[in-house]
Amino acid sequence: MSDMSERIGFVGAGAMGGPMVRRLCERQFRVVVHDASEAALAAAVAAGAQAAASPAEVAAQAETVLVSLPTPAVVREVALGRDGLVAGSALRTFVDLSTTGPTVAREVAAALATRGVESIDAPVSGGVAGANAGTLAIMVSGPAEAVARARPALETIGRVFVVGDRVGLGQTLKLINNGLAATTVLATAEALTMGVHAGLDARTALEVINASSGRNWMSETMFPQRVLTRSFDFGFRTELMHKDIRLCTEEAEAAGVPMFVTNAARQLWAFAVAQGSGKEDISTIVRYLEEWTGTRIADGS
């Protein structure tokens, strides 16, 4: 149970942030929240949060503010913009739950430090299901004292992994994790498409793969639950997967680290976005392979 005298700020109450706000309210945190979407803000208020008109207003009322936002540009604007968190007089600890990338994380941290604010990057993995269940993996890096201040709130939404004391290390770990995930989705889709095209039953092929050396988290979860059933509702948009794998490869290139396989995967995610599939679920990526091969991956295929 948290100290009810403490008010936690939260900006970004969407698909991921909304369930986090709800869990904080359920655990008796006093949450002040802002979101650009009136519907998302109303849902957060219904869960027990107090609405704020801007990020600056959130940071005027809460010493610790968490953000869960879609892109690095939005994170930068929310933190440092005209009505951003930087304008709030109460803010002492900034916690970024978004996938921002280490470059922007360090930029924002440096700017906030000039106002006496410590920053933590704490990107999460586990998707909407993990946010709802409070089982997210949270990759935390930053000053130890700031991490200690944020830990009660973070432990409410998931499992905390402290991966370093330098801002940006958590973001680096999230990028390589999502680069792996983005690549694994495509590799699994290609393998399954080949098998079904040759005459194998899709579910049987997955069962054997998942009992063998080719198994992976996507073959065990997304494909049997969201592809074979044709529900295509894994809970993560294609444009966000593309953003994450793009950030991963850009950071690798800047560091001089070759990523041959991940860069190849990035091209297909970029293709899907260019075809207008950015708002669609990542599981729909298999449809391109189906169209190209005249194959349908489903139960009974």
mmCIF file of N, CA and C in Angstrom, residues 54-157:
data_model
loop_
_atom_site.group_PDB
_atom_site.id
_atom_site.type_symbol
_atom_site.label_atom_id
_atom_site.label_comp_id
_atom_site.label_asym_id
_atom_site.label_seq_id
_atom_site.Cartn_x
_atom_site.Cartn_y
_atom_site.Cartn_z
ATOM 1 N N SER A 54 -3.049 19.939 -18.639
ATOM 2 C CA SER A 54 -1.799 19.925 -19.406
ATOM 3 C C SER A 54 -0.745 19.152 -18.635
ATOM 4 N N PRO A 55 0.349 18.750 -19.306
ATOM 5 C CA PRO A 55 1.460 18.150 -18.579
ATOM 6 C C PRO A 55 2.024 19.086 -17.510
ATOM 7 N N ALA A 56 2.079 20.390 -17.810
ATOM 8 C CA ALA A 56 2.584 21.354 -16.832
ATOM 9 C C ALA A 56 1.748 21.331 -15.559
ATOM 10 N N GLU A 57 0.423 21.194 -15.708
ATOM 11 C CA GLU A 57 -0.460 21.149 -14.539
ATOM 12 C C GLU A 57 -0.238 19.878 -13.732
ATOM 13 N N VAL A 58 0.037 18.770 -14.434
ATOM 14 C CA VAL A 58 0.369 17.528 -13.726
ATOM 15 C C VAL A 58 1.618 17.737 -12.876
ATOM 16 N N ALA A 59 2.657 18.326 -13.487
ATOM 17 C CA ALA A 59 3.940 18.504 -12.805
ATOM 18 C C ALA A 59 3.901 19.602 -11.759
ATOM 19 N N ALA A 60 2.839 20.390 -11.725
ATOM 20 C CA ALA A 60 2.666 21.383 -10.663
ATOM 21 C C ALA A 60 2.070 20.755 -9.417
ATOM 22 N N GLN A 61 1.577 19.509 -9.547
ATOM 23 C CA GLN A 61 0.890 18.864 -8.422
ATOM 24 C C GLN A 61 1.580 17.593 -7.931
ATOM 25 N N ALA A 62 2.468 17.026 -8.736
ATOM 26 C CA ALA A 62 3.080 15.743 -8.384
ATOM 27 C C ALA A 62 4.597 15.815 -8.490
ATOM 28 N N GLU A 63 5.282 15.288 -7.462
ATOM 29 C CA GLU A 63 6.744 15.264 -7.493
ATOM 30 C C GLU A 63 7.279 14.192 -8.433
ATOM 31 N N THR A 64 6.541 13.085 -8.552
ATOM 32 C CA THR A 64 6.932 11.999 -9.448
ATOM 33 C C THR A 64 5.901 11.886 -10.557
ATOM 34 N N VAL A 65 6.362 11.955 -11.805
ATOM 35 C CA VAL A 65 5.453 11.881 -12.953
ATOM 36 C C VAL A 65 5.923 10.776 -13.891
ATOM 37 N N LEU A 66 4.995 9.884 -14.236
ATOM 38 C CA LEU A 66 5.231 8.809 -15.194
ATOM 39 C C LEU A 66 4.586 9.195 -16.517
ATOM 40 N N VAL A 67 5.227 8.855 -17.624
ATOM 41 C CA VAL A 67 4.632 9.094 -18.936
ATOM 42 C C VAL A 67 4.656 7.803 -19.746
ATOM 43 N N SER A 68 3.582 7.586 -20.501
ATOM 44 C CA SER A 68 3.479 6.436 -21.403
ATOM 45 C C SER A 68 2.954 6.961 -22.727
ATOM 46 N N LEU A 69 3.876 7.180 -23.671
ATOM 47 C CA LEU A 69 3.557 7.937 -24.878
ATOM 48 C C LEU A 69 4.060 7.208 -26.124
ATOM 49 N N PRO A 70 3.490 7.521 -27.311
ATOM 50 C CA PRO A 70 3.743 6.674 -28.491
ATOM 51 C C PRO A 70 5.062 6.865 -29.208
ATOM 52 N N THR A 71 5.628 8.085 -29.205
ATOM 53 C CA THR A 71 6.833 8.324 -30.009
ATOM 54 C C THR A 71 7.831 9.206 -29.251
ATOM 55 N N PRO A 72 9.100 9.172 -29.653
ATOM 56 C CA PRO A 72 10.093 10.053 -29.027
ATOM 57 C C PRO A 72 9.727 11.528 -29.146
ATOM 58 N N ALA A 73 9.169 11.929 -30.290
ATOM 59 C CA ALA A 73 8.803 13.334 -30.474
ATOM 60 C C ALA A 73 7.738 13.768 -29.480
ATOM 61 N N VAL A 74 6.781 12.901 -29.215
ATOM 62 C CA VAL A 74 5.729 13.225 -28.243
ATOM 63 C C VAL A 74 6.313 13.281 -26.837
ATOM 64 N N VAL A 75 7.220 12.362 -26.512
ATOM 65 C CA VAL A 75 7.872 12.395 -25.205
ATOM 66 C C VAL A 75 8.619 13.706 -25.007
ATOM 67 N N ARG A 76 9.359 14.121 -26.033
ATOM 68 C CA ARG A 76 10.121 15.372 -25.955
ATOM 69 C C ARG A 76 9.185 16.566 -25.734
ATOM 70 N N GLU A 77 8.086 16.603 -26.466
ATOM 71 C CA GLU A 77 7.149 17.715 -26.346
ATOM 72 C C GLU A 77 6.464 17.733 -24.984
ATOM 73 N N VAL A 78 6.048 16.585 -24.503
ATOM 74 C CA VAL A 78 5.392 16.505 -23.199
ATOM 75 C C VAL A 78 6.351 16.911 -22.084
ATOM 76 N N ALA A 79 7.612 16.507 -22.215
ATOM 77 C CA ALA A 79 8.585 16.818 -21.168
ATOM 78 C C ALA A 79 9.071 18.263 -21.237
ATOM 79 N N LEU A 80 9.349 18.749 -22.446
ATOM 80 C CA LEU A 80 10.082 20.008 -22.590
ATOM 81 C C LEU A 80 9.324 21.105 -23.324
ATOM 82 N N GLY A 81 8.131 20.823 -23.810
ATOM 83 C CA GLY A 81 7.377 21.799 -24.585
ATOM 84 C C GLY A 81 6.856 22.954 -23.751
ATOM 85 N N ARG A 82 6.152 23.856 -24.427
ATOM 86 C CA ARG A 82 5.674 25.089 -23.787
ATOM 87 C C ARG A 82 4.807 24.804 -22.562
ATOM 88 N N ASP A 83 3.909 23.840 -22.659
ATOM 89 C CA ASP A 83 3.070 23.437 -21.532
ATOM 90 C C ASP A 83 3.524 22.092 -20.988
ATOM 91 N N GLY A 84 4.830 21.833 -21.091
ATOM 92 C CA GLY A 84 5.376 20.541 -20.706
ATOM 93 C C GLY A 84 5.651 20.404 -19.225
ATOM 94 N N LEU A 85 6.105 19.229 -18.868
ATOM 95 C CA LEU A 85 6.395 18.922 -17.467
ATOM 96 C C LEU A 85 7.449 19.854 -16.896
ATOM 97 N N VAL A 86 8.372 20.309 -17.738
ATOM 98 C CA VAL A 86 9.458 21.172 -17.276
ATOM 99 C C VAL A 86 8.933 22.446 -16.621
ATOM 100 N N ALA A 87 7.692 22.830 -16.946
ATOM 101 C CA ALA A 87 7.112 24.053 -16.385
ATOM 102 C C ALA A 87 6.466 23.834 -15.028
ATOM 103 N N GLY A 88 6.392 22.594 -14.573
ATOM 104 C CA GLY A 88 5.736 22.298 -13.299
ATOM 105 C C GLY A 88 6.659 22.476 -12.111
ATOM 106 N N SER A 89 6.228 23.198 -11.117
ATOM 107 C CA SER A 89 7.089 23.543 -9.975
ATOM 108 C C SER A 89 7.311 22.391 -8.999
ATOM 109 N N ALA A 90 6.435 21.392 -9.000
ATOM 110 C CA ALA A 90 6.552 20.314 -8.016
ATOM 111 C C ALA A 90 7.447 19.172 -8.484
ATOM 112 N N LEU A 91 7.634 19.033 -9.786
ATOM 113 C CA LEU A 91 8.303 17.858 -10.356
ATOM 114 C C LEU A 91 9.730 17.684 -9.839
ATOM 115 N N ARG A 92 10.020 16.453 -9.381
ATOM 116 C CA ARG A 92 11.371 16.103 -8.943
ATOM 117 C C ARG A 92 11.899 14.853 -9.645
ATOM 118 N N THR A 93 10.977 13.961 -10.049
ATOM 119 C CA THR A 93 11.388 12.707 -10.684
ATOM 120 C C THR A 93 10.534 12.447 -11.913
ATOM 121 N N PHE A 94 11.186 12.295 -13.062
ATOM 122 C CA PHE A 94 10.521 12.023 -14.333
ATOM 123 C C PHE A 94 10.779 10.571 -14.714
ATOM 124 N N VAL A 95 9.707 9.820 -14.993
ATOM 125 C CA VAL A 95 9.822 8.400 -15.312
ATOM 126 C C VAL A 95 9.207 8.148 -16.684
ATOM 127 N N ASP A 96 10.026 7.739 -17.642
ATOM 128 C CA ASP A 96 9.556 7.513 -19.004
ATOM 129 C C ASP A 96 9.338 6.027 -19.234
ATOM 130 N N LEU A 97 8.068 5.631 -19.339
ATOM 131 C CA LEU A 97 7.697 4.244 -19.592
ATOM 132 C C LEU A 97 7.627 3.928 -21.080
ATOM 133 N N SER A 98 7.783 4.940 -21.914
ATOM 134 C CA SER A 98 7.647 4.803 -23.365
ATOM 135 C C SER A 98 8.891 4.142 -23.963
ATOM 136 N N THR A 99 8.773 3.746 -25.227
ATOM 137 C CA THR A 99 9.956 3.317 -25.980
ATOM 138 C C THR A 99 10.460 4.532 -26.740
ATOM 139 N N THR A 100 11.395 5.234 -26.133
ATOM 140 C CA THR A 100 11.866 6.521 -26.618
ATOM 141 C C THR A 100 13.206 6.408 -27.325
ATOM 142 N N GLY A 101 14.016 5.430 -26.927
ATOM 143 C CA GLY A 101 15.379 5.313 -27.429
ATOM 144 C C GLY A 101 16.341 6.089 -26.550
ATOM 145 N N PRO A 102 17.585 5.620 -26.423
ATOM 146 C CA PRO A 102 18.533 6.243 -25.501
ATOM 147 C C PRO A 102 18.916 7.673 -25.858
ATOM 148 N N THR A 103 18.941 8.017 -27.134
ATOM 149 C CA THR A 103 19.352 9.371 -27.526
ATOM 150 C C THR A 103 18.386 10.415 -26.979
ATOM 151 N N VAL A 104 17.102 10.240 -27.219
ATOM 152 C CA VAL A 104 16.109 11.183 -26.720
ATOM 153 C C VAL A 104 16.013 11.110 -25.200
ATOM 154 N N ALA A 105 16.154 9.923 -24.638
ATOM 155 C CA ALA A 105 16.114 9.780 -23.174
ATOM 156 C C ALA A 105 17.195 10.629 -22.521
ATOM 157 N N ARG A 106 18.400 10.593 -23.078
ATOM 158 C CA ARG A 106 19.495 11.390 -22.514
ATOM 159 C C ARG A 106 19.279 12.879 -22.746
ATOM 160 N N GLU A 107 18.733 13.230 -23.912
ATOM 161 C CA GLU A 107 18.451 14.634 -24.214
ATOM 162 C C GLU A 107 17.441 15.206 -23.223
ATOM 163 N N VAL A 108 16.352 14.501 -22.999
ATOM 164 C CA VAL A 108 15.324 14.968 -22.079
ATOM 165 C C VAL A 108 15.867 15.020 -20.658
ATOM 166 N N ALA A 109 16.628 14.004 -20.266
ATOM 167 C CA ALA A 109 17.191 13.974 -18.912
ATOM 168 C C ALA A 109 18.111 15.166 -18.667
ATOM 169 N N ALA A 110 18.937 15.493 -19.656
ATOM 170 C CA ALA A 110 19.861 16.627 -19.506
ATOM 171 C C ALA A 110 19.102 17.940 -19.365
ATOM 172 N N ALA A 111 18.037 18.105 -20.156
ATOM 173 C CA ALA A 111 17.257 19.338 -20.085
ATOM 174 C C ALA A 111 16.530 19.462 -18.755
ATOM 175 N N LEU A 112 15.962 18.368 -18.277
ATOM 176 C CA LEU A 112 15.250 18.407 -16.996
ATOM 177 C C LEU A 112 16.207 18.594 -15.829
ATOM 178 N N ALA A 113 17.430 18.088 -15.964
ATOM 179 C CA ALA A 113 18.412 18.221 -14.886
ATOM 180 C C ALA A 113 18.730 19.681 -14.584
ATOM 181 N N THR A 114 18.639 20.536 -15.591
ATOM 182 C CA THR A 114 18.900 21.962 -15.364
ATOM 183 C C THR A 114 17.838 22.595 -14.476
ATOM 184 N N ARG A 115 16.698 21.903 -14.309
ATOM 185 C CA ARG A 115 15.627 22.380 -13.432
ATOM 186 C C ARG A 115 15.567 21.589 -12.137
ATOM 187 N N GLY A 116 16.612 20.789 -11.884
ATOM 188 C CA GLY A 116 16.668 20.020 -10.647
ATOM 189 C C GLY A 116 15.838 18.759 -10.657
ATOM 190 N N VAL A 117 15.488 18.261 -11.843
ATOM 191 C CA VAL A 117 14.657 17.064 -11.966
ATOM 192 C C VAL A 117 15.527 15.880 -12.373
ATOM 193 N N GLU A 118 15.388 14.755 -11.657
ATOM 194 C CA GLU A 118 16.097 13.534 -12.020
ATOM 195 C C GLU A 118 15.212 12.689 -12.928
ATOM 196 N N SER A 119 15.841 12.015 -13.897
ATOM 197 C CA SER A 119 15.101 11.233 -14.879
ATOM 198 C C SER A 119 15.437 9.756 -14.780
ATOM 199 N N ILE A 120 14.427 8.950 -15.044
ATOM 200 C CA ILE A 120 14.568 7.495 -15.110
ATOM 201 C C ILE A 120 13.962 7.046 -16.425
ATOM 202 N N ASP A 121 14.672 6.214 -17.171
ATOM 203 C CA ASP A 121 13.992 5.569 -18.288
ATOM 204 C C ASP A 121 13.569 4.181 -17.824
ATOM 205 N N ALA A 122 12.291 3.875 -18.062
ATOM 206 C CA ALA A 122 11.695 2.641 -17.554
ATOM 207 C C ALA A 122 10.748 2.048 -18.592
ATOM 208 N N PRO A 123 11.228 1.772 -19.804
ATOM 209 C CA PRO A 123 10.347 1.204 -20.828
ATOM 210 C C PRO A 123 9.820 -0.158 -20.391
ATOM 211 N N VAL A 124 8.648 -0.498 -20.915
ATOM 212 C CA VAL A 124 7.971 -1.713 -20.463
ATOM 213 C C VAL A 124 7.777 -2.681 -21.609
ATOM 214 N N SER A 125 7.642 -3.962 -21.257
ATOM 215 C CA SER A 125 7.316 -5.004 -22.223
ATOM 216 C C SER A 125 6.236 -5.880 -21.621
ATOM 217 N N GLY A 126 5.354 -6.357 -22.474
ATOM 218 C CA GLY A 126 4.263 -7.205 -21.998
ATOM 219 C C GLY A 126 2.930 -6.860 -22.630
ATOM 220 N N GLY A 127 2.896 -5.732 -23.354
ATOM 221 C CA GLY A 127 1.700 -5.378 -24.094
ATOM 222 C C GLY A 127 0.523 -4.988 -23.230
ATOM 223 N N VAL A 128 -0.626 -4.827 -23.887
ATOM 224 C CA VAL A 128 -1.834 -4.405 -23.188
ATOM 225 C C VAL A 128 -2.251 -5.432 -22.141
ATOM 226 N N ALA A 129 -2.077 -6.708 -22.457
ATOM 227 C CA ALA A 129 -2.434 -7.755 -21.495
ATOM 228 C C ALA A 129 -1.612 -7.615 -20.219
ATOM 229 N N GLY A 130 -0.304 -7.350 -20.371
ATOM 230 C CA GLY A 130 0.555 -7.169 -19.209
ATOM 231 C C GLY A 130 0.215 -5.922 -18.421
ATOM 232 N N ALA A 131 -0.186 -4.865 -19.129
ATOM 233 C CA ALA A 131 -0.585 -3.631 -18.451
ATOM 234 C C ALA A 131 -1.837 -3.859 -17.626
ATOM 235 N N ASN A 132 -2.792 -4.596 -18.186
ATOM 236 C CA ASN A 132 -4.022 -4.893 -17.455
ATOM 237 C C ASN A 132 -3.778 -5.775 -16.247
ATOM 238 N N ALA A 133 -2.872 -6.733 -16.391
ATOM 239 C CA ALA A 133 -2.618 -7.693 -15.311
ATOM 240 C C ALA A 133 -1.595 -7.209 -14.296
ATOM 241 N N GLY A 134 -0.889 -6.125 -14.604
ATOM 242 C CA GLY A 134 0.162 -5.654 -13.713
ATOM 243 C C GLY A 134 1.398 -6.530 -13.749
ATOM 244 N N THR A 135 1.650 -7.148 -14.902
ATOM 245 C CA THR A 135 2.773 -8.086 -15.028
ATOM 246 C C THR A 135 3.816 -7.620 -16.038
ATOM 247 N N LEU A 136 3.855 -6.326 -16.328
ATOM 248 C CA LEU A 136 4.826 -5.800 -17.271
ATOM 249 C C LEU A 136 6.255 -6.030 -16.782
ATOM 250 N N ALA A 137 7.169 -6.233 -17.705
ATOM 251 C CA ALA A 137 8.598 -6.200 -17.396
ATOM 252 C C ALA A 137 9.052 -4.754 -17.575
ATOM 253 N N ILE A 138 9.619 -4.170 -16.520
ATOM 254 C CA ILE A 138 9.990 -2.754 -16.543
ATOM 255 C C ILE A 138 11.506 -2.651 -16.464
ATOM 256 N N MET A 139 12.108 -2.089 -17.507
ATOM 257 C CA MET A 139 13.563 -2.040 -17.645
ATOM 258 C C MET A 139 14.056 -0.671 -17.182
ATOM 259 N N VAL A 140 14.512 -0.599 -15.958
ATOM 260 C CA VAL A 140 14.747 0.680 -15.287
ATOM 261 C C VAL A 140 16.233 1.025 -15.261
ATOM 262 N N SER A 141 16.541 2.267 -15.631
ATOM 263 C CA SER A 141 17.897 2.769 -15.437
ATOM 264 C C SER A 141 17.834 4.233 -15.043
ATOM 265 N N GLY A 142 18.776 4.622 -14.197
ATOM 266 C CA GLY A 142 18.816 5.993 -13.711
ATOM 267 C C GLY A 142 19.429 6.048 -12.326
ATOM 268 N N PRO A 143 19.520 7.238 -11.743
ATOM 269 C CA PRO A 143 20.119 7.397 -10.407
ATOM 270 C C PRO A 143 19.396 6.557 -9.364
ATOM 271 N N ALA A 144 20.145 5.953 -8.470
ATOM 272 C CA ALA A 144 19.579 5.015 -7.500
ATOM 273 C C ALA A 144 18.506 5.658 -6.624
ATOM 274 N N GLU A 145 18.728 6.883 -6.175
ATOM 275 C CA GLU A 145 17.749 7.531 -5.307
ATOM 276 C C GLU A 145 16.452 7.801 -6.049
ATOM 277 N N ALA A 146 16.542 8.182 -7.305
ATOM 278 C CA ALA A 146 15.341 8.426 -8.101
ATOM 279 C C ALA A 146 14.590 7.118 -8.351
ATOM 280 N N VAL A 147 15.331 6.053 -8.607
ATOM 281 C CA VAL A 147 14.703 4.747 -8.792
ATOM 282 C C VAL A 147 13.965 4.326 -7.526
ATOM 283 N N ALA A 148 14.575 4.558 -6.370
ATOM 284 C CA ALA A 148 13.937 4.200 -5.106
ATOM 285 C C ALA A 148 12.638 4.980 -4.904
ATOM 286 N N ARG A 149 12.625 6.255 -5.285
ATOM 287 C CA ARG A 149 11.409 7.058 -5.134
ATOM 288 C C ARG A 149 10.284 6.553 -6.035
ATOM 289 N N ALA A 150 10.646 6.098 -7.230
ATOM 290 C CA ALA A 150 9.626 5.656 -8.180
ATOM 291 C C ALA A 150 9.225 4.198 -8.004
ATOM 292 N N ARG A 151 10.016 3.440 -7.277
ATOM 293 C CA ARG A 151 9.796 1.991 -7.211
ATOM 294 C C ARG A 151 8.397 1.588 -6.747
ATOM 295 N N PRO A 152 7.814 2.200 -5.698
ATOM 296 C CA PRO A 152 6.470 1.762 -5.285
ATOM 297 C C PRO A 152 5.443 1.848 -6.409
ATOM 298 N N ALA A 153 5.477 2.918 -7.177
ATOM 299 C CA ALA A 153 4.540 3.045 -8.298
ATOM 300 C C ALA A 153 4.856 2.028 -9.381
ATOM 301 N N LEU A 154 6.145 1.845 -9.687
ATOM 302 C CA LEU A 154 6.528 0.912 -10.740
ATOM 303 C C LEU A 154 6.166 -0.526 -10.370
ATOM 304 N N GLU A 155 6.340 -0.902 -9.104
ATOM 305 C CA GLU A 155 6.024 -2.265 -8.689
ATOM 306 C C GLU A 155 4.527 -2.542 -8.715
ATOM 307 N N THR A 156 3.728 -1.493 -8.779
ATOM 308 C CA THR A 156 2.286 -1.655 -8.904
ATOM 309 C C THR A 156 1.895 -2.086 -10.311
ATOM 310 N N ILE A 157 2.690 -1.717 -11.300
ATOM 311 C CA ILE A 157 2.326 -2.017 -12.684
ATOM 312 C C ILE A 157 3.124 -3.164 -13.285
#
